[in-house]
Short mmCIF file of N, CA and C in Angstrom, two decimals:
data_model
loop_
_atom_site.label_atom_id
_atom_site.label_comp_id
_atom_site.label_asym_id
_atom_site.label_seq_id
_atom_site.Cartn_x
_atom_site.Cartn_y
_atom_site.Cartn_z
N MET U 23 -25.91 72.16 66.79
CA MET U 23 -25.80 70.93 67.06
C MET U 23 -25.37 70.88 68.66
N SER U 24 -25.79 69.87 69.01
CA SER U 24 -25.57 69.49 70.38
C SER U 24 -24.70 68.34 70.54
N GLU U 25 -24.16 67.86 71.57
CA GLU U 25 -23.23 66.93 72.01
C GLU U 25 -24.04 65.75 71.65
N LYS U 26 -25.24 65.37 71.91
CA LYS U 26 -26.24 64.40 71.53
C LYS U 26 -26.03 63.90 70.24
N ASP U 27 -25.87 64.99 69.36
CA ASP U 27 -26.00 64.75 67.80
C ASP U 27 -24.61 64.02 67.41
N ILE U 28 -23.41 64.28 68.08
CA ILE U 28 -22.28 63.84 67.70
C ILE U 28 -22.07 62.29 67.99
N ILE U 29 -21.65 61.47 67.03
CA ILE U 29 -21.37 60.09 67.48
C ILE U 29 -19.92 59.80 66.93
N ILE U 30 -19.06 59.25 67.58
CA ILE U 30 -17.78 59.18 67.45
C ILE U 30 -17.56 57.61 67.31
N HIS U 31 -16.81 57.30 66.11
CA HIS U 31 -16.23 55.90 65.99
C HIS U 31 -14.83 55.82 65.62
N ALA U 32 -14.35 54.49 65.70
CA ALA U 32 -12.90 54.31 65.24
C ALA U 32 -13.02 54.40 63.63
N ALA U 33 -11.84 54.77 63.07
CA ALA U 33 -11.60 55.01 61.77
C ALA U 33 -11.00 53.63 61.17
N THR U 34 -11.91 53.02 60.49
CA THR U 34 -11.84 51.72 59.77
C THR U 34 -11.67 51.72 58.43
N ALA U 35 -11.21 50.74 58.03
CA ALA U 35 -11.51 50.85 56.11
C ALA U 35 -12.51 51.25 55.59
N ASP U 36 -13.72 50.78 56.08
CA ASP U 36 -14.95 51.04 55.72
C ASP U 36 -15.54 52.68 55.81
N ARG U 37 -14.87 53.35 56.76
CA ARG U 37 -15.09 54.55 56.94
C ARG U 37 -13.92 55.74 56.28
N TRP U 38 -13.04 55.14 55.40
CA TRP U 38 -12.22 55.76 54.42
C TRP U 38 -12.74 56.97 53.66
N PRO U 39 -13.94 56.62 52.82
CA PRO U 39 -14.57 57.63 52.25
C PRO U 39 -14.99 58.78 53.08
N ASP U 40 -15.59 58.55 54.23
CA ASP U 40 -15.80 59.86 54.96
C ASP U 40 -14.77 60.63 55.63
N PHE U 41 -13.74 59.85 55.95
CA PHE U 41 -12.11 60.42 56.37
C PHE U 41 -11.77 61.51 55.19
N GLU U 42 -11.82 60.78 53.83
CA GLU U 42 -11.42 61.56 52.52
C GLU U 42 -12.30 62.52 52.23
N ASP U 43 -13.47 62.65 52.32
CA ASP U 43 -14.32 63.82 52.42
C ASP U 43 -13.85 65.00 53.63
N LEU U 44 -13.72 64.36 54.82
CA LEU U 44 -13.20 65.59 55.90
C LEU U 44 -11.82 66.21 55.45
N MET U 45 -10.98 65.29 54.96
CA MET U 45 -9.79 65.95 54.59
C MET U 45 -9.89 66.98 53.33
N GLY U 46 -10.69 66.74 52.39
CA GLY U 46 -11.16 67.77 51.47
C GLY U 46 -10.27 67.71 50.06
N LYS U 47 -10.27 68.37 49.30
CA LYS U 47 -9.36 68.25 48.10
C LYS U 47 -7.90 68.33 48.48
N LYS U 48 -7.52 69.34 49.49
CA LYS U 48 -6.21 69.49 49.88
C LYS U 48 -5.51 68.47 50.56
N GLY U 49 -6.45 67.56 51.08
CA GLY U 49 -5.80 66.33 52.08
C GLY U 49 -5.47 67.24 53.48
N GLY U 50 -6.21 67.68 53.98
CA GLY U 50 -6.09 68.20 55.28
C GLY U 50 -5.18 69.59 54.83
N CYS U 51 -4.30 69.71 56.12
CA CYS U 51 -3.26 70.75 55.83
C CYS U 51 -2.29 70.61 54.64
N GLY U 52 -2.67 70.92 53.47
CA GLY U 52 -1.76 71.19 52.60
C GLY U 52 -1.15 69.87 51.78
N GLY U 53 -1.83 68.86 52.06
CA GLY U 53 -1.45 67.53 51.57
C GLY U 53 -0.67 66.88 52.76
N CYS U 54 -1.09 67.04 53.81
CA CYS U 54 -0.61 66.06 54.98
C CYS U 54 -1.43 64.91 55.20
N TRP U 55 -2.78 64.61 54.90
CA TRP U 55 -3.71 63.53 55.24
C TRP U 55 -3.04 63.06 56.55
N CYS U 56 -2.96 63.86 57.25
CA CYS U 56 -2.35 63.39 58.89
C CYS U 56 -1.33 62.38 58.69
N MET U 57 -0.47 62.72 58.06
CA MET U 57 0.91 61.39 58.15
C MET U 57 2.10 62.38 58.78
N THR U 58 1.80 63.78 59.10
CA THR U 58 2.94 64.33 59.59
C THR U 58 3.91 63.63 60.75
N TRP U 59 3.07 63.16 61.62
CA TRP U 59 3.96 62.79 62.69
C TRP U 59 4.28 61.14 62.56
N ARG U 60 3.74 60.71 61.58
CA ARG U 60 4.06 59.27 60.99
C ARG U 60 5.37 58.96 60.63
N LEU U 61 5.85 60.03 59.93
CA LEU U 61 7.20 60.02 58.86
C LEU U 61 8.10 60.84 59.29
N THR U 62 9.41 60.77 58.91
CA THR U 62 10.60 61.72 58.88
C THR U 62 10.22 62.86 58.11
N ASN U 63 10.84 63.97 58.44
CA ASN U 63 10.69 65.24 57.67
C ASN U 63 10.90 64.88 56.15
N LYS U 64 12.11 64.04 55.66
CA LYS U 64 12.36 63.78 54.30
C LYS U 64 11.12 62.89 53.90
N SER U 65 10.73 61.72 54.18
CA SER U 65 9.42 61.02 53.82
C SER U 65 8.22 62.08 53.48
N PHE U 66 7.81 62.67 54.64
CA PHE U 66 6.70 63.45 54.50
C PHE U 66 6.72 64.47 53.55
N ASP U 67 8.09 65.07 53.28
CA ASP U 67 8.18 66.10 52.15
C ASP U 67 8.17 65.33 50.65
N ALA U 68 8.72 64.24 50.67
CA ALA U 68 8.74 63.49 49.43
C ALA U 68 7.52 62.82 48.67
N GLN U 69 6.26 62.55 49.69
CA GLN U 69 5.36 61.87 49.28
C GLN U 69 4.08 63.10 49.51
N LYS U 70 4.33 64.03 49.93
CA LYS U 70 3.35 65.37 50.25
C LYS U 70 2.15 65.02 49.11
N GLY U 71 0.86 65.12 49.48
CA GLY U 71 -0.33 65.14 48.68
C GLY U 71 -0.65 63.72 48.54
N GLU U 72 -0.59 63.06 47.06
CA GLU U 72 -1.01 61.80 46.88
C GLU U 72 -0.40 60.59 47.40
N GLY U 73 0.77 60.86 47.81
CA GLY U 73 1.66 59.74 48.40
C GLY U 73 1.19 59.80 50.13
N ASN U 74 1.06 60.80 50.76
CA ASN U 74 0.38 60.61 51.82
C ASN U 74 -1.05 60.15 51.97
N ARG U 75 -1.71 60.54 50.86
CA ARG U 75 -2.93 60.04 50.91
C ARG U 75 -3.09 58.49 50.98
N LEU U 76 -2.37 58.17 49.99
CA LEU U 76 -2.46 56.55 50.02
C LEU U 76 -1.47 55.66 50.89
N ALA U 77 -0.71 56.39 51.69
CA ALA U 77 -0.01 55.82 52.71
C ALA U 77 -1.16 55.71 54.21
N MET U 78 -1.76 56.85 54.36
CA MET U 78 -2.83 56.97 55.31
C MET U 78 -4.08 55.94 55.08
N LYS U 79 -4.33 55.76 53.61
CA LYS U 79 -5.33 54.73 53.19
C LYS U 79 -5.01 53.29 53.77
N LYS U 80 -3.50 53.04 53.49
CA LYS U 80 -3.09 51.93 53.66
C LYS U 80 -3.14 51.47 55.24
N ILE U 81 -2.77 52.64 55.89
CA ILE U 81 -3.05 52.44 57.58
C ILE U 81 -4.40 52.04 57.95
N PHE U 82 -5.41 52.77 57.47
CA PHE U 82 -6.72 52.49 57.70
C PHE U 82 -7.56 51.02 57.35
N GLU U 83 -6.40 50.42 56.24
CA GLU U 83 -6.83 48.94 56.00
C GLU U 83 -6.31 48.12 56.85
N LEU U 84 -5.45 48.49 58.23
CA LEU U 84 -4.73 47.59 58.96
C LEU U 84 -5.92 47.28 60.09
N ASP U 85 -5.46 46.18 60.99
CA ASP U 85 -6.15 45.75 62.03
C ASP U 85 -6.49 46.91 62.90
N ARG U 86 -5.82 47.79 63.38
CA ARG U 86 -5.55 48.85 64.25
C ARG U 86 -6.07 50.34 63.93
N SER U 87 -7.25 50.78 64.35
CA SER U 87 -7.62 51.82 63.84
C SER U 87 -6.41 52.97 63.84
N PRO U 88 -6.37 53.84 63.21
CA PRO U 88 -5.33 55.29 63.13
C PRO U 88 -6.02 56.24 63.96
N GLY U 89 -7.21 56.42 64.05
CA GLY U 89 -7.81 57.38 64.94
C GLY U 89 -9.43 57.25 65.12
N LEU U 90 -9.84 58.65 65.29
CA LEU U 90 -11.28 58.54 65.59
C LEU U 90 -12.16 59.82 64.71
N LEU U 91 -13.19 59.24 64.17
CA LEU U 91 -14.19 60.18 63.54
C LEU U 91 -15.25 60.44 64.18
N ALA U 92 -15.32 61.63 64.15
CA ALA U 92 -16.75 62.34 65.03
C ALA U 92 -17.84 62.66 63.79
N TYR U 93 -18.93 62.22 63.61
CA TYR U 93 -20.18 62.26 62.75
C TYR U 93 -21.18 63.14 63.58
N ASP U 94 -21.58 64.11 62.90
CA ASP U 94 -23.16 64.94 62.84
C ASP U 94 -23.95 64.25 61.82
N GLY U 95 -24.69 63.38 62.36
CA GLY U 95 -25.58 62.61 61.12
C GLY U 95 -24.57 61.63 60.59
N SER U 96 -24.85 61.63 59.23
CA SER U 96 -23.94 60.89 58.58
C SER U 96 -22.78 61.52 57.97
N GLN U 97 -22.58 62.69 58.24
CA GLN U 97 -21.19 63.31 57.52
C GLN U 97 -19.93 63.69 58.84
N ALA U 98 -18.94 63.05 58.69
CA ALA U 98 -17.87 63.21 59.46
C ALA U 98 -17.39 64.52 59.48
N VAL U 99 -17.30 64.84 60.77
CA VAL U 99 -17.02 66.33 61.05
C VAL U 99 -15.68 66.87 61.62
N ALA U 100 -15.17 65.58 62.32
CA ALA U 100 -14.03 65.83 63.00
C ALA U 100 -13.12 64.59 63.15
N TRP U 101 -12.04 64.61 63.19
CA TRP U 101 -10.54 63.50 63.27
C TRP U 101 -10.02 63.65 64.10
N CYS U 102 -9.44 62.80 65.01
CA CYS U 102 -8.28 62.93 65.64
C CYS U 102 -7.49 61.55 65.34
N SER U 103 -6.25 62.02 65.26
CA SER U 103 -5.09 60.66 65.14
C SER U 103 -4.58 60.28 66.15
N LEU U 104 -4.66 58.82 66.64
CA LEU U 104 -4.19 58.47 67.78
C LEU U 104 -3.49 56.99 67.40
N ALA U 105 -2.28 56.47 68.23
CA ALA U 105 -1.78 55.55 68.24
C ALA U 105 -0.74 55.41 69.30
N PRO U 106 -0.16 54.17 69.45
CA PRO U 106 1.03 54.13 70.32
C PRO U 106 2.01 55.01 69.82
N ARG U 107 2.42 55.75 71.08
CA ARG U 107 3.52 56.96 70.45
C ARG U 107 4.61 56.39 69.71
N THR U 108 5.26 55.01 69.54
CA THR U 108 6.18 54.58 68.69
C THR U 108 5.68 54.68 67.26
N ASP U 109 4.47 54.77 66.86
CA ASP U 109 3.72 54.88 65.81
C ASP U 109 4.14 56.40 64.90
N PHE U 110 4.57 57.47 65.99
CA PHE U 110 4.68 58.80 65.39
C PHE U 110 6.12 59.09 65.64
N MET U 111 7.15 58.61 64.49
CA MET U 111 8.25 58.75 64.51
C MET U 111 9.07 60.02 64.82
N ARG U 112 8.29 61.04 64.15
CA ARG U 112 8.87 62.37 64.11
C ARG U 112 8.80 63.18 65.55
N LEU U 113 7.88 62.57 66.41
CA LEU U 113 8.09 62.81 67.73
C LEU U 113 9.19 62.70 68.50
N GLU U 114 9.89 61.65 68.37
CA GLU U 114 11.23 61.26 68.73
C GLU U 114 12.11 62.39 68.20
N ALA U 115 11.82 62.83 66.98
CA ALA U 115 13.18 63.89 66.43
C ALA U 115 12.92 65.04 66.82
N SER U 116 11.63 65.29 67.27
CA SER U 116 11.48 66.72 67.97
C SER U 116 12.30 67.07 69.30
N ARG U 117 13.01 68.14 69.44
CA ARG U 117 13.65 68.70 70.49
C ARG U 117 12.61 68.97 71.74
N VAL U 118 11.43 69.32 71.41
CA VAL U 118 10.59 69.90 72.39
C VAL U 118 9.53 68.71 72.76
N LEU U 119 9.10 67.70 72.08
CA LEU U 119 8.19 66.75 71.98
C LEU U 119 8.80 65.21 72.43
N LYS U 120 10.27 65.18 72.54
CA LYS U 120 10.77 63.91 72.80
C LYS U 120 10.07 63.44 73.69
N GLN U 121 10.44 61.94 73.83
CA GLN U 121 9.88 60.96 75.08
C GLN U 121 10.55 61.58 76.39
N VAL U 122 9.38 61.74 77.02
CA VAL U 122 9.48 62.36 78.83
C VAL U 122 10.10 61.17 79.69
N ASP U 123 9.50 60.00 79.59
CA ASP U 123 10.12 58.90 80.31
C ASP U 123 9.96 57.31 79.77
N GLU U 124 10.14 56.44 80.39
CA GLU U 124 10.48 55.02 79.83
C GLU U 124 8.70 54.56 79.65
N LYS U 125 7.74 55.17 79.99
CA LYS U 125 6.29 54.61 80.19
C LYS U 125 5.88 54.51 78.80
N ASP U 126 5.00 53.44 78.74
CA ASP U 126 4.63 52.83 77.36
C ASP U 126 3.02 53.41 77.09
N VAL U 127 3.40 54.95 76.31
CA VAL U 127 2.06 55.71 75.99
C VAL U 127 1.60 55.72 74.81
N TRP U 128 0.16 55.98 74.54
CA TRP U 128 -0.37 56.56 73.40
C TRP U 128 -0.29 57.57 73.31
N SER U 129 -0.52 58.46 72.10
CA SER U 129 -0.46 59.61 71.84
C SER U 129 -1.48 60.01 71.01
N VAL U 130 -1.95 61.23 71.14
CA VAL U 130 -3.33 61.83 70.19
C VAL U 130 -2.41 62.76 69.53
N SER U 131 -2.14 62.83 68.33
CA SER U 131 -1.03 63.87 67.60
C SER U 131 -1.94 64.87 66.97
N CYS U 132 -2.94 64.54 66.30
CA CYS U 132 -3.67 65.92 65.88
C CYS U 132 -5.15 65.82 65.55
N PHE U 133 -5.73 66.79 65.07
CA PHE U 133 -7.02 67.15 65.06
C PHE U 133 -7.41 67.68 63.43
N LEU U 134 -8.52 67.49 63.05
CA LEU U 134 -9.04 68.24 61.89
C LEU U 134 -10.46 68.02 62.45
N ILE U 135 -11.05 69.51 62.50
CA ILE U 135 -12.64 69.84 62.37
C ILE U 135 -12.97 70.66 61.40
N ARG U 136 -14.19 70.15 60.75
CA ARG U 136 -14.40 71.20 59.99
C ARG U 136 -14.94 72.57 60.74
N LYS U 137 -14.84 73.36 59.58
CA LYS U 137 -14.82 74.87 59.99
C LYS U 137 -16.24 74.91 60.58
N SER U 138 -17.50 74.31 60.06
CA SER U 138 -18.62 74.68 60.72
C SER U 138 -19.02 73.64 61.77
N HIS U 139 -17.89 73.06 62.35
CA HIS U 139 -17.99 72.54 63.70
C HIS U 139 -16.92 72.95 64.79
N ARG U 140 -16.25 73.79 64.64
CA ARG U 140 -15.21 74.53 65.52
C ARG U 140 -15.94 75.02 66.31
N LYS U 141 -15.11 75.03 67.65
CA LYS U 141 -15.47 75.86 68.73
C LYS U 141 -16.89 75.07 69.57
N THR U 142 -17.38 74.00 69.37
CA THR U 142 -18.23 73.24 69.75
C THR U 142 -18.04 72.27 70.80
N GLY U 143 -16.67 72.55 71.10
CA GLY U 143 -16.22 71.38 71.93
C GLY U 143 -16.02 69.93 71.43
N LEU U 144 -15.85 69.82 70.17
CA LEU U 144 -15.57 68.34 69.45
C LEU U 144 -14.22 68.16 70.12
N THR U 145 -13.23 68.69 70.12
CA THR U 145 -11.97 68.26 70.50
C THR U 145 -11.86 67.26 72.04
N VAL U 146 -12.73 68.46 72.97
CA VAL U 146 -12.85 67.73 74.25
C VAL U 146 -13.37 66.31 74.07
N ALA U 147 -14.83 66.32 73.26
CA ALA U 147 -15.16 64.94 72.90
C ALA U 147 -14.55 63.96 72.48
N LEU U 148 -13.67 64.35 71.58
CA LEU U 148 -12.76 63.52 70.96
C LEU U 148 -11.56 62.90 71.79
N LEU U 149 -11.18 63.83 72.76
CA LEU U 149 -10.14 63.36 73.88
C LEU U 149 -10.62 62.38 74.80
N LYS U 150 -12.08 62.58 75.31
CA LYS U 150 -12.46 61.55 75.97
C LYS U 150 -12.83 60.26 75.44
N ALA U 151 -13.16 60.36 74.01
CA ALA U 151 -13.56 59.07 73.38
C ALA U 151 -12.22 58.34 73.00
N ALA U 152 -11.19 58.99 72.90
CA ALA U 152 -9.72 58.51 72.68
C ALA U 152 -9.15 57.74 74.14
N CYS U 153 -9.62 58.29 75.32
CA CYS U 153 -9.26 57.77 76.21
C CYS U 153 -9.83 56.57 76.52
N GLU U 154 -11.17 56.44 76.03
CA GLU U 154 -11.77 55.02 76.10
C GLU U 154 -11.37 54.09 75.14
N PHE U 155 -10.86 54.52 74.09
CA PHE U 155 -10.64 53.64 72.72
C PHE U 155 -9.24 53.09 73.43
N VAL U 156 -8.37 54.13 73.91
CA VAL U 156 -7.04 53.42 74.21
C VAL U 156 -7.01 52.62 75.48
N ARG U 157 -7.84 52.63 76.39
CA ARG U 157 -8.35 52.06 77.39
C ARG U 157 -8.53 50.58 77.07
N GLU U 158 -9.76 50.31 76.02
CA GLU U 158 -9.95 49.29 75.25
C GLU U 158 -8.99 48.44 74.79
N GLN U 159 -7.82 49.35 74.20
CA GLN U 159 -6.77 48.48 73.34
C GLN U 159 -5.75 48.10 74.39
N GLY U 160 -6.13 48.43 75.65
CA GLY U 160 -5.17 47.90 76.90
C GLY U 160 -4.16 48.96 76.91
N GLY U 161 -4.07 50.12 76.89
CA GLY U 161 -3.31 50.90 77.17
C GLY U 161 -3.51 51.83 78.50
N ASP U 162 -2.66 52.15 79.14
CA ASP U 162 -2.41 52.81 80.30
C ASP U 162 -2.44 54.51 80.53
N VAL U 163 -1.78 54.89 79.60
CA VAL U 163 -1.40 56.50 79.66
C VAL U 163 -1.87 56.95 77.85
N LEU U 164 -2.46 58.28 78.00
CA LEU U 164 -2.40 58.87 76.91
C LEU U 164 -1.90 60.18 76.89
N GLU U 165 -1.14 60.73 75.74
CA GLU U 165 -0.34 61.88 75.87
C GLU U 165 -0.68 62.46 74.57
N GLY U 166 -0.75 63.99 75.07
CA GLY U 166 -1.09 65.00 73.81
C GLY U 166 0.00 66.30 73.70
N TYR U 167 0.05 66.91 72.70
CA TYR U 167 0.99 67.94 72.50
C TYR U 167 0.30 69.14 72.04
N PRO U 168 -0.87 69.61 72.89
CA PRO U 168 -1.39 70.77 72.31
C PRO U 168 -0.61 71.93 72.33
N ILE U 169 -1.00 72.85 71.49
CA ILE U 169 -0.82 74.69 71.74
C ILE U 169 -1.23 75.36 72.73
N ALA U 170 -0.27 75.85 73.40
CA ALA U 170 -0.90 76.96 74.55
C ALA U 170 -0.39 78.33 74.13
N PRO U 171 -1.38 78.73 73.30
CA PRO U 171 -0.82 80.22 72.21
C PRO U 171 -0.33 81.08 73.36
N ASN U 172 0.62 81.99 72.99
CA ASN U 172 0.97 83.21 73.84
C ASN U 172 0.35 84.55 72.95
N LYS U 173 -0.77 84.32 72.05
CA LYS U 173 -1.39 85.45 71.68
C LYS U 173 -2.71 84.93 71.20
N LYS U 174 -3.88 85.95 71.76
CA LYS U 174 -5.06 85.72 71.48
C LYS U 174 -5.69 86.84 70.31
N PRO U 175 -6.64 86.12 69.66
CA PRO U 175 -6.99 84.93 69.18
C PRO U 175 -6.16 84.33 68.58
N TYR U 176 -5.99 82.80 68.79
CA TYR U 176 -5.08 82.08 68.03
C TYR U 176 -5.93 81.53 66.86
N PRO U 177 -5.19 81.61 65.73
CA PRO U 177 -6.35 81.21 64.33
C PRO U 177 -6.47 79.29 64.59
N ALA U 178 -7.70 78.98 64.61
CA ALA U 178 -7.97 77.51 64.81
C ALA U 178 -7.50 76.75 63.83
N VAL U 179 -6.95 77.12 62.45
CA VAL U 179 -6.47 76.29 61.54
C VAL U 179 -4.95 75.80 62.08
N TYR U 180 -4.38 76.80 62.67
CA TYR U 180 -3.20 76.30 63.46
C TYR U 180 -2.80 75.47 64.71
N ALA U 181 -4.19 75.00 65.14
CA ALA U 181 -4.06 74.61 66.38
C ALA U 181 -4.53 73.35 66.19
N TRP U 182 -3.86 72.55 65.07
CA TRP U 182 -4.16 71.31 64.98
C TRP U 182 -3.96 69.96 65.81
N THR U 183 -2.88 70.54 66.76
CA THR U 183 -2.45 69.72 67.97
C THR U 183 -3.56 69.60 69.18
N GLY U 184 -4.64 70.42 68.59
CA GLY U 184 -5.67 70.73 70.01
C GLY U 184 -4.76 71.84 71.02
N SER U 185 -5.74 72.50 71.66
CA SER U 185 -5.59 73.54 72.65
C SER U 185 -5.19 73.08 74.06
N GLU U 186 -4.41 73.73 75.03
CA GLU U 186 -4.02 73.17 75.97
C GLU U 186 -5.25 73.32 76.79
N ALA U 187 -6.36 74.04 76.84
CA ALA U 187 -7.67 74.32 77.22
C ALA U 187 -8.38 73.36 77.30
N ALA U 188 -8.26 72.73 76.14
CA ALA U 188 -9.44 71.33 75.44
C ALA U 188 -8.81 70.20 76.19
N PHE U 189 -7.64 69.88 76.40
CA PHE U 189 -7.00 68.92 76.96
C PHE U 189 -7.36 69.00 78.65
N VAL U 190 -7.15 70.08 79.18
CA VAL U 190 -7.53 70.28 80.68
C VAL U 190 -9.02 70.06 80.82
N LYS U 191 -9.79 70.50 79.96
CA LYS U 191 -11.16 70.10 80.46
C LYS U 191 -11.60 68.63 80.06
N ALA U 192 -10.62 67.93 79.33
CA ALA U 192 -10.98 66.40 79.21
C ALA U 192 -9.96 65.73 80.31
N GLY U 193 -9.29 66.51 81.42
CA GLY U 193 -8.93 65.68 82.56
C GLY U 193 -7.56 65.44 82.17
N PHE U 194 -6.51 65.99 81.17
CA PHE U 194 -5.34 65.96 81.16
C PHE U 194 -4.64 66.81 82.02
N THR U 195 -3.27 66.45 82.53
CA THR U 195 -2.65 67.44 83.07
C THR U 195 -1.14 67.37 82.42
N GLU U 196 -0.20 68.64 82.58
CA GLU U 196 1.02 68.63 82.20
C GLU U 196 2.03 67.90 82.90
N VAL U 197 2.77 67.48 82.18
CA VAL U 197 3.95 66.54 82.87
C VAL U 197 5.13 67.18 82.29
N LEU U 198 5.28 68.01 81.32
CA LEU U 198 6.59 68.82 80.87
C LEU U 198 6.35 69.66 79.82
N ARG U 199 6.88 70.66 79.80
CA ARG U 199 7.03 71.93 78.98
C ARG U 199 8.36 72.26 78.75
N ARG U 200 9.03 72.08 77.31
CA ARG U 200 10.17 72.28 76.93
C ARG U 200 10.47 73.53 76.40
N SER U 201 9.11 74.28 75.87
CA SER U 201 8.77 75.36 75.29
C SER U 201 7.66 76.00 75.85
N ASP U 202 7.60 77.55 75.81
CA ASP U 202 6.46 78.17 76.48
C ASP U 202 5.11 77.72 76.10
N THR U 203 5.08 77.72 74.83
CA THR U 203 3.91 77.32 74.08
C THR U 203 3.31 75.87 73.70
N ARG U 204 4.48 74.80 73.98
CA ARG U 204 4.16 73.54 73.99
C ARG U 204 4.29 72.49 75.07
N PRO U 205 3.13 72.43 75.91
CA PRO U 205 2.83 71.35 76.92
C PRO U 205 3.00 69.89 76.43
N ILE U 206 3.57 69.04 77.16
CA ILE U 206 3.19 67.74 77.21
C ILE U 206 2.30 67.26 78.02
N MET U 207 1.04 66.75 77.62
CA MET U 207 0.07 66.62 78.62
C MET U 207 -0.31 65.23 78.57
N ARG U 208 -0.96 64.52 80.02
CA ARG U 208 -0.93 63.06 79.86
C ARG U 208 -2.24 62.59 80.55
N LYS U 209 -2.96 61.77 80.29
CA LYS U 209 -3.86 61.56 81.22
C LYS U 209 -3.89 59.78 81.52
N SER U 210 -3.78 59.56 83.00
CA SER U 210 -3.50 58.03 83.32
C SER U 210 -5.10 57.41 82.79
N LEU U 211 -5.16 56.38 82.54
CA LEU U 211 -6.42 55.59 82.16
C LEU U 211 -6.45 54.31 83.09
N THR U 212 -5.52 54.12 84.05
CA THR U 212 -5.85 52.99 85.21
C THR U 212 -6.64 53.65 86.31
N ALA U 213 -7.32 52.91 86.78
CA ALA U 213 -8.31 53.16 87.86
C ALA U 213 -7.42 53.40 89.11
N THR U 214 -7.51 54.33 89.82
CA THR U 214 -6.54 54.45 91.08
C THR U 214 -7.17 54.31 92.22
#
């Protein structure tokens, strides 16, 4: 696979079957269906699995895309969740990831990459596409919450918020770190 083989599209209702296939029978990580950041802990636990699947399907049917899908040919091979930070209520409840300042930011909250396509640069490609998507939506700042592992090798399956190295490669800079392993990184999308 080369970067030229990958096409990235906004997640829309007609792409739901591709997202569903990418998430697999378990619904991503144990039935999350990428709803972790969008719900309180209590709500997430109450609807884990099928409830989360239905909730995400409903989001796919809205006018605004909930993220991006990367395709290798006709198969969706990667996903990143993307929305205004205010859509991710669990971020505010986090001691480590709570709001940095009063800026109106968008957030890229998680990634899912098929095992066959991991370590190929897809996270960086998705981050670059996310910047363009947010800019097109009128957003000025994109924020992310990658893992900065203190152990190597770090299992890819646990790096669902992305790696600090990928964010750096995509042009993001650290704005705050309340935990050794969880920087908050941003990229300004306005011309300077």
